[in-house]
PDB file of C-alpha atoms in Angstrom:
ATOM      1  CA  UNK A 278      75.783  86.441 149.489  1.00 65.00           C
ATOM      2  CA  UNK A 279      76.105  87.008 153.235  1.00 85.00           C
ATOM      3  CA  UNK A 280      79.409  88.581 154.250  1.00 91.00           C
ATOM      4  CA  UNK A 281      81.775  86.709 156.560  1.00 94.00           C
ATOM      5  CA  UNK A 282      81.733  88.436 159.951  1.00 95.00           C
ATOM      6  CA  UNK A 283      85.309  88.861 161.203  1.00 96.00           C
ATOM      7  CA  UNK A 284      86.653  89.870 164.612  1.00 96.00           C
ATOM      8  CA  UNK A 285      90.290  91.061 164.823  1.00 96.00           C
ATOM      9  CA  UNK A 286      92.233  90.594 168.079  1.00 96.00           C
ATOM     10  CA  UNK A 287      95.822  91.859 168.309  1.00 94.00           C
ATOM     11  CA  UNK A 288      97.575  94.042 170.868  1.00 93.00           C
ATOM     12  CA  UNK A 289      99.484  95.953 168.175  1.00 91.00           C
ATOM     13  CA  UNK A 290      97.328  98.799 166.793  1.00 92.00           C
ATOM     14  CA  UNK A 291      99.439  98.947 163.629  1.00 92.00           C
ATOM     15  CA  UNK A 292      98.838  95.255 162.952  1.00 89.00           C
ATOM     16  CA  UNK A 293      95.110  95.730 163.557  1.00 91.00           C
ATOM     17  CA  UNK A 294      95.058  98.716 161.227  1.00 92.00           C
ATOM     18  CA  UNK A 295      96.863  96.746 158.530  1.00 90.00           C
ATOM     19  CA  UNK A 296      94.537  93.779 158.881  1.00 90.00           C
ATOM     20  CA  UNK A 297      91.507  96.047 158.879  1.00 90.00           C
ATOM     21  CA  UNK A 298      92.663  97.760 155.697  1.00 89.00           C
ATOM     22  CA  UNK A 299      93.456  94.418 154.090  1.00 86.00           C
ATOM     23  CA  UNK A 300      90.168  92.756 155.008  1.00 86.00           C
ATOM     24  CA  UNK A 301      88.124  95.850 154.314  1.00 80.00           C
ATOM     25  CA  UNK A 302      89.041  95.568 150.659  1.00 82.00           C
ATOM     26  CA  UNK A 303      87.364  92.158 150.384  1.00 85.00           C
ATOM     27  CA  UNK A 304      83.732  92.571 149.447  1.00 85.00           C
ATOM     28  CA  UNK A 305      82.672  89.344 151.146  1.00 92.00           C
ATOM     29  CA  UNK A 306      84.257  90.072 154.556  1.00 93.00           C
ATOM     30  CA  UNK A 307      82.845  92.456 157.155  1.00 93.00           C
ATOM     31  CA  UNK A 308      84.961  93.491 160.150  1.00 94.00           C
ATOM     32  CA  UNK A 309      82.518  93.546 163.037  1.00 95.00           C
ATOM     33  CA  UNK A 310      84.928  94.381 165.853  1.00 95.00           C
ATOM     34  CA  UNK A 311      88.483  94.740 167.108  1.00 95.00           C
ATOM     35  CA  UNK A 312      90.152  93.804 170.379  1.00 95.00           C
ATOM     36  CA  UNK A 313      93.563  94.440 171.906  1.00 94.00           C
ATOM     37  CA  UNK A 314      93.748  91.552 174.396  1.00 94.00           C
ATOM     38  CA  UNK A 315      92.458  88.072 174.955  1.00 92.00           C
ATOM     39  CA  UNK A 316      90.422  89.137 177.983  1.00 94.00           C
ATOM     40  CA  UNK A 317      88.144  91.107 175.651  1.00 94.00           C
ATOM     41  CA  UNK A 318      87.353  88.257 173.288  1.00 94.00           C
ATOM     42  CA  UNK A 319      84.298  86.646 174.892  1.00 95.00           C
ATOM     43  CA  UNK A 320      82.520  89.958 175.444  1.00 95.00           C
ATOM     44  CA  UNK A 321      83.326  91.027 171.884  1.00 96.00           C
ATOM     45  CA  UNK A 322      82.010  87.743 170.504  1.00 96.00           C
ATOM     46  CA  UNK A 323      78.788  88.140 172.491  1.00 95.00           C
ATOM     47  CA  UNK A 324      78.347  91.649 171.116  1.00 96.00           C
ATOM     48  CA  UNK A 325      79.420  91.178 167.487  1.00 96.00           C
ATOM     49  CA  UNK A 326      78.618  87.500 166.697  1.00 96.00           C
ATOM     50  CA  UNK A 327      81.555  86.880 164.331  1.00 96.00           C
ATOM     51  CA  UNK A 328      81.925  83.859 162.074  1.00 95.00           C
ATOM     52  CA  UNK A 329      85.731  83.945 162.381  1.00 95.00           C
ATOM     53  CA  UNK A 330      88.154  85.390 164.942  1.00 96.00           C
ATOM     54  CA  UNK A 331      91.639  86.276 163.703  1.00 95.00           C
ATOM     55  CA  UNK A 332      93.649  86.226 166.934  1.00 92.00           C
ATOM     56  CA  UNK A 333      97.220  86.983 167.904  1.00 91.00           C
ATOM     57  CA  UNK A 334      98.887  84.485 170.235  1.00 87.00           C
ATOM     58  CA  UNK A 335     101.094  86.817 172.255  1.00 86.00           C
ATOM     59  CA  UNK A 336      99.111  89.462 174.133  1.00 90.00           C
ATOM     60  CA  UNK A 337      99.863  91.138 177.476  1.00 89.00           C
ATOM     61  CA  UNK A 338      96.978  90.172 179.773  1.00 92.00           C
ATOM     62  CA  UNK A 339      95.304  87.043 178.392  1.00 93.00           C
ATOM     63  CA  UNK A 340      97.143  85.398 175.524  1.00 89.00           C
ATOM     64  CA  UNK A 341      95.512  84.086 172.391  1.00 89.00           C
ATOM     65  CA  UNK A 342      95.976  80.467 173.475  1.00 87.00           C
ATOM     66  CA  UNK A 343      93.930  80.939 176.643  1.00 90.00           C
ATOM     67  CA  UNK A 344      91.363  83.036 174.790  1.00 93.00           C
ATOM     68  CA  UNK A 345      91.023  80.317 172.142  1.00 91.00           C
ATOM     69  CA  UNK A 346      90.528  77.597 174.763  1.00 88.00           C
ATOM     70  CA  UNK A 347      87.835  79.627 176.499  1.00 91.00           C
ATOM     71  CA  UNK A 348      86.093  80.532 173.277  1.00 91.00           C
ATOM     72  CA  UNK A 349      86.089  77.072 171.694  1.00 87.00           C
ATOM     73  CA  UNK A 350      84.691  75.565 174.897  1.00 84.00           C
ATOM     74  CA  UNK A 351      81.490  77.547 174.345  1.00 86.00           C
ATOM     75  CA  UNK A 352      78.499  76.341 172.373  1.00 81.00           C
ATOM     76  CA  UNK A 353      78.273  77.710 168.825  1.00 83.00           C
ATOM     77  CA  UNK A 354      81.747  79.228 169.076  1.00 88.00           C
ATOM     78  CA  UNK A 355      83.136  81.033 166.025  1.00 93.00           C
ATOM     79  CA  UNK A 356      86.103  79.577 164.186  1.00 91.00           C
ATOM     80  CA  UNK A 357      89.514  80.838 165.332  1.00 92.00           C
ATOM     81  CA  UNK A 358      92.614  81.444 163.234  1.00 91.00           C
ATOM     82  CA  UNK A 359      95.718  82.283 165.231  1.00 87.00           C
ATOM     83  CA  UNK A 360      98.382  84.734 164.102  1.00 83.00           C
ATOM     84  CA  UNK A 361     102.014  83.903 164.750  1.00 77.00           C
ATOM     85  CA  UNK A 362     105.539  84.756 163.652  1.00 73.00           C
ATOM     86  CA  UNK A 363     106.797  81.151 163.781  1.00 65.00           C
ATOM     87  CA  UNK A 364     106.036  78.082 161.646  1.00 59.00           C
ATOM     88  CA  UNK A 365     106.335  75.513 164.436  1.00 54.00           C
ATOM     89  CA  UNK A 366     105.852  77.452 167.645  1.00 56.00           C
ATOM     90  CA  UNK A 367     104.851  75.145 170.502  1.00 68.00           C
ATOM     91  CA  UNK A 368     102.119  77.636 171.355  1.00 68.00           C
ATOM     92  CA  UNK A 369     100.653  77.162 167.890  1.00 69.00           C
ATOM     93  CA  UNK A 370     100.349  73.441 168.571  1.00 73.00           C
ATOM     94  CA  UNK A 371      98.586  74.208 171.832  1.00 76.00           C
ATOM     95  CA  UNK A 372      96.207  76.571 170.040  1.00 75.00           C
ATOM     96  CA  UNK A 373      95.381  73.901 167.465  1.00 77.00           C
ATOM     97  CA  UNK A 374      94.739  71.381 170.222  1.00 78.00           C
ATOM     98  CA  UNK A 375      92.444  73.940 171.832  1.00 79.00           C
ATOM     99  CA  UNK A 376      90.312  74.054 168.708  1.00 82.00           C
ATOM    100  CA  UNK A 377      91.769  76.747 166.461  1.00 85.00           C
ATOM    101  CA  UNK A 378      91.019  76.044 162.800  1.00 84.00           C
ATOM    102  CA  UNK A 379      94.589  76.831 161.805  1.00 79.00           C
ATOM    103  CA  UNK A 380      97.131  79.611 161.747  1.00 80.00           C
ATOM    104  CA  UNK A 381      98.631  82.209 159.473  1.00 82.00           C
ATOM    105  CA  UNK A 382     101.995  83.884 159.708  1.00 81.00           C
ATOM    106  CA  UNK A 383     102.018  87.627 160.190  1.00 81.00           C
ATOM    107  CA  UNK A 384     104.195  88.044 157.107  1.00 82.00           C
ATOM    108  CA  UNK A 385     101.810  86.012 154.941  1.00 82.00           C
ATOM    109  CA  UNK A 386     100.860  87.842 151.706  1.00 85.00           C
ATOM    110  CA  UNK A 387      97.571  89.756 152.156  1.00 85.00           C
ATOM    111  CA  UNK A 388      95.683  87.741 149.562  1.00 86.00           C
ATOM    112  CA  UNK A 389      96.519  84.511 151.409  1.00 85.00           C
ATOM    113  CA  UNK A 390      95.292  85.882 154.739  1.00 88.00           C
ATOM    114  CA  UNK A 391      92.012  86.905 153.103  1.00 90.00           C
ATOM    115  CA  UNK A 392      91.759  83.445 151.546  1.00 88.00           C
ATOM    116  CA  UNK A 393      92.457  81.855 154.947  1.00 87.00           C
ATOM    117  CA  UNK A 394      89.485  83.661 156.492  1.00 91.00           C
ATOM    118  CA  UNK A 395      87.268  82.531 153.624  1.00 90.00           C
ATOM    119  CA  UNK A 396      88.406  78.937 153.913  1.00 85.00           C
ATOM    120  CA  UNK A 397      87.871  78.755 157.664  1.00 87.00           C
ATOM    121  CA  UNK A 398      84.416  80.304 157.302  1.00 88.00           C
ATOM    122  CA  UNK A 399      83.657  77.531 154.793  1.00 82.00           C
ATOM    123  CA  UNK A 400      84.798  74.844 157.244  1.00 77.00           C
ATOM    124  CA  UNK A 401      88.277  74.139 155.861  1.00 74.00           C
ATOM    125  CA  UNK A 402      91.398  74.261 158.061  1.00 71.00           C
ATOM    126  CA  UNK A 403      94.077  76.811 157.240  1.00 72.00           C
ATOM    127  CA  UNK A 404      97.000  74.421 157.085  1.00 64.00           C
ATOM    128  CA  UNK A 405      98.617  73.403 153.826  1.00 54.00           C
ATOM    129  CA  UNK A 406      99.788  69.774 153.652  1.00 54.00           C
ATOM    130  CA  UNK A 407     103.423  70.914 153.862  1.00 53.00           C
ATOM    131  CA  UNK A 408     102.838  73.040 156.956  1.00 57.00           C
ATOM    132  CA  UNK A 409     100.660  70.334 158.491  1.00 61.00           C
ATOM    133  CA  UNK A 410     103.454  67.784 158.152  1.00 59.00           C
ATOM    134  CA  UNK A 411     105.947  70.242 159.646  1.00 62.00           C
ATOM    135  CA  UNK A 412     103.724  70.826 162.662  1.00 62.00           C
ATOM    136  CA  UNK A 413     102.979  67.143 163.050  1.00 60.00           C
ATOM    137  CA  UNK A 414     106.676  66.256 163.008  1.00 63.00           C
ATOM    138  CA  UNK A 415     107.183  68.807 165.761  1.00 63.00           C
ATOM    139  CA  UNK A 416     104.284  67.320 167.725  1.00 60.00           C
ATOM    140  CA  UNK A 417     105.593  63.798 167.216  1.00 59.00           C
ATOM    141  CA  UNK A 418     109.032  64.820 168.400  1.00 60.00           C
ATOM    142  CA  UNK A 419     107.606  65.981 171.724  1.00 58.00           C
ATOM    143  CA  UNK A 420     105.156  63.108 172.165  1.00 56.00           C
ATOM    144  CA  UNK A 421     105.260  61.239 175.451  1.00 60.00           C
ATOM    145  CA  UNK A 422     104.391  57.565 175.799  1.00 66.00           C
ATOM    146  CA  UNK A 423     101.427  58.421 178.025  1.00 76.00           C
ATOM    147  CA  UNK A 424     100.052  60.799 175.395  1.00 78.00           C
ATOM    148  CA  UNK A 425     100.412  58.086 172.756  1.00 82.00           C
ATOM    149  CA  UNK A 426      98.558  55.594 174.920  1.00 85.00           C
ATOM    150  CA  UNK A 427      95.742  58.052 175.594  1.00 86.00           C
ATOM    151  CA  UNK A 428      95.469  58.895 171.893  1.00 87.00           C
ATOM    152  CA  UNK A 429      95.305  55.219 170.916  1.00 89.00           C
ATOM    153  CA  UNK A 430      92.583  54.608 173.505  1.00 90.00           C
ATOM    154  CA  UNK A 431      90.507  57.453 172.064  1.00 91.00           C
ATOM    155  CA  UNK A 432      90.987  56.284 168.478  1.00 91.00           C
ATOM    156  CA  UNK A 433      89.807  52.799 169.442  1.00 92.00           C
ATOM    157  CA  UNK A 434      86.282  54.226 169.214  1.00 94.00           C
ATOM    158  CA  UNK A 435      86.640  54.454 165.420  1.00 94.00           C
ATOM    159  CA  UNK A 436      85.825  51.711 162.970  1.00 95.00           C
ATOM    160  CA  UNK A 437      88.427  50.601 160.421  1.00 94.00           C
ATOM    161  CA  UNK A 438      87.289  52.983 157.674  1.00 95.00           C
ATOM    162  CA  UNK A 439      87.154  55.964 160.013  1.00 95.00           C
ATOM    163  CA  UNK A 440      90.626  55.074 161.254  1.00 93.00           C
ATOM    164  CA  UNK A 441      91.924  55.093 157.660  1.00 94.00           C
ATOM    165  CA  UNK A 442      90.403  58.515 157.111  1.00 94.00           C
ATOM    166  CA  UNK A 443      91.927  59.791 160.375  1.00 92.00           C
ATOM    167  CA  UNK A 444      95.372  58.618 159.265  1.00 90.00           C
ATOM    168  CA  UNK A 445      94.919  60.336 155.891  1.00 90.00           C
ATOM    169  CA  UNK A 446      93.892  63.569 157.624  1.00 87.00           C
ATOM    170  CA  UNK A 447      97.016  63.230 159.771  1.00 81.00           C
ATOM    171  CA  UNK A 448      99.077  63.030 156.595  1.00 80.00           C
ATOM    172  CA  UNK A 449      97.783  66.457 155.586  1.00 75.00           C
ATOM    173  CA  UNK A 450      95.676  65.185 152.692  1.00 81.00           C
ATOM    174  CA  UNK A 451      92.709  67.139 151.368  1.00 80.00           C
ATOM    175  CA  UNK A 452      89.295  65.507 151.051  1.00 85.00           C
ATOM    176  CA  UNK A 453      89.703  64.931 147.310  1.00 87.00           C
ATOM    177  CA  UNK A 454      93.085  63.251 147.869  1.00 90.00           C
ATOM    178  CA  UNK A 455      91.650  61.059 150.619  1.00 91.00           C
ATOM    179  CA  UNK A 456      88.754  60.100 148.366  1.00 93.00           C
ATOM    180  CA  UNK A 457      91.126  59.042 145.589  1.00 94.00           C
ATOM    181  CA  UNK A 458      93.442  57.127 147.894  1.00 93.00           C
ATOM    182  CA  UNK A 459      90.669  55.269 149.720  1.00 94.00           C
ATOM    183  CA  UNK A 460      88.397  54.781 146.689  1.00 95.00           C
ATOM    184  CA  UNK A 461      85.408  56.685 148.015  1.00 94.00           C
ATOM    185  CA  UNK A 462      83.531  59.858 147.099  1.00 94.00           C
ATOM    186  CA  UNK A 463      84.409  63.257 148.559  1.00 92.00           C
ATOM    187  CA  UNK A 464      80.957  63.334 150.159  1.00 93.00           C
ATOM    188  CA  UNK A 465      81.708  60.027 151.904  1.00 95.00           C
ATOM    189  CA  UNK A 466      85.019  61.394 153.166  1.00 93.00           C
ATOM    190  CA  UNK A 467      83.213  64.413 154.606  1.00 91.00           C
ATOM    191  CA  UNK A 468      80.714  62.102 156.296  1.00 94.00           C
ATOM    192  CA  UNK A 469      83.516  60.060 157.848  1.00 95.00           C
ATOM    193  CA  UNK A 470      85.280  63.226 159.054  1.00 93.00           C
ATOM    194  CA  UNK A 471      82.042  64.451 160.662  1.00 91.00           C
ATOM    195  CA  UNK A 472      81.567  61.100 162.403  1.00 95.00           C
ATOM    196  CA  UNK A 473      85.166  61.109 163.655  1.00 95.00           C
ATOM    197  CA  UNK A 474      84.709  64.602 165.091  1.00 91.00           C
ATOM    198  CA  UNK A 475      81.485  63.573 166.829  1.00 91.00           C
ATOM    199  CA  UNK A 476      82.850  60.287 168.211  1.00 94.00           C
ATOM    200  CA  UNK A 477      86.047  61.836 169.541  1.00 92.00           C
ATOM    201  CA  UNK A 478      84.582  65.155 170.717  1.00 87.00           C
ATOM    202  CA  UNK A 479      86.905  67.205 168.511  1.00 85.00           C
ATOM    203  CA  UNK A 480      86.376  70.638 166.967  1.00 77.00           C
ATOM    204  CA  UNK A 481      87.962  70.262 163.533  1.00 80.00           C
ATOM    205  CA  UNK A 482      90.158  68.120 161.301  1.00 81.00           C
ATOM    206  CA  UNK A 483      93.331  69.753 162.599  1.00 79.00           C
ATOM    207  CA  UNK A 484      92.642  68.124 165.943  1.00 83.00           C
ATOM    208  CA  UNK A 485      92.076  64.807 164.168  1.00 87.00           C
ATOM    209  CA  UNK A 486      95.526  65.160 162.604  1.00 83.00           C
ATOM    210  CA  UNK A 487      97.161  65.967 165.934  1.00 82.00           C
ATOM    211  CA  UNK A 488      95.467  63.019 167.645  1.00 86.00           C
ATOM    212  CA  UNK A 489      96.536  60.673 164.843  1.00 85.00           C
ATOM    213  CA  UNK A 490     100.128  61.828 165.261  1.00 80.00           C
ATOM    214  CA  UNK A 491      99.952  61.521 169.031  1.00 82.00           C
ATOM    215  CA  UNK A 492      98.951  57.906 168.457  1.00 84.00           C
ATOM    216  CA  UNK A 493     101.743  57.408 165.947  1.00 79.00           C
ATOM    217  CA  UNK A 494      99.363  56.220 163.216  1.00 75.00           C
ATOM    218  CA  UNK A 495     100.815  58.074 160.187  1.00 64.00           C
ATOM    219  CA  UNK A 496     104.222  56.614 161.016  1.00 61.00           C
ATOM    220  CA  UNK A 497     103.003  52.993 160.943  1.00 57.00           C
TER     221      UNK A 497
END
């Protein structure tokens, strides 16, 4: 089995050392590089070709939010998981909107951080339903009417079934739960999610969830 190529980006050398030690113990993860600031990320990605970037948000020169936006705007960009110390930091929401596949807290147990990297490499977001709902409530609480109108206009491109799937994603449901609730196969759910991403120009299902909440759909 091919190892997951991981790039670590954090301005704290002790955090990087801890993450390196933690990830180095996983036989299916290979650390291909380390960076200390967001301004190094694109060059490091070009040189090391990672599958996943584990990136701190707060860094001195270029923060992880800006680095994520720049990286995810590129073709064939690696997945990004942001590191944070807060559950509902506004910057985390911005990072997710920019295309990050999720986030992990810095005090998360080591095994869960390793699992997060594996999940993101496999195409799954690193947001549990409980944490997703917490973030979405925070997003909804700061939603402006203009943002809601824009979100509804974008979602108008979906057909009825895709809209139902988008709402379910916004509720933090996993594919199997969506399949059960909407009486379809998991494979069909995945197909709908892929079509939603393509139609709306989104990077991952986290962005689907945020857009659904911007539009107010899960609340209806």
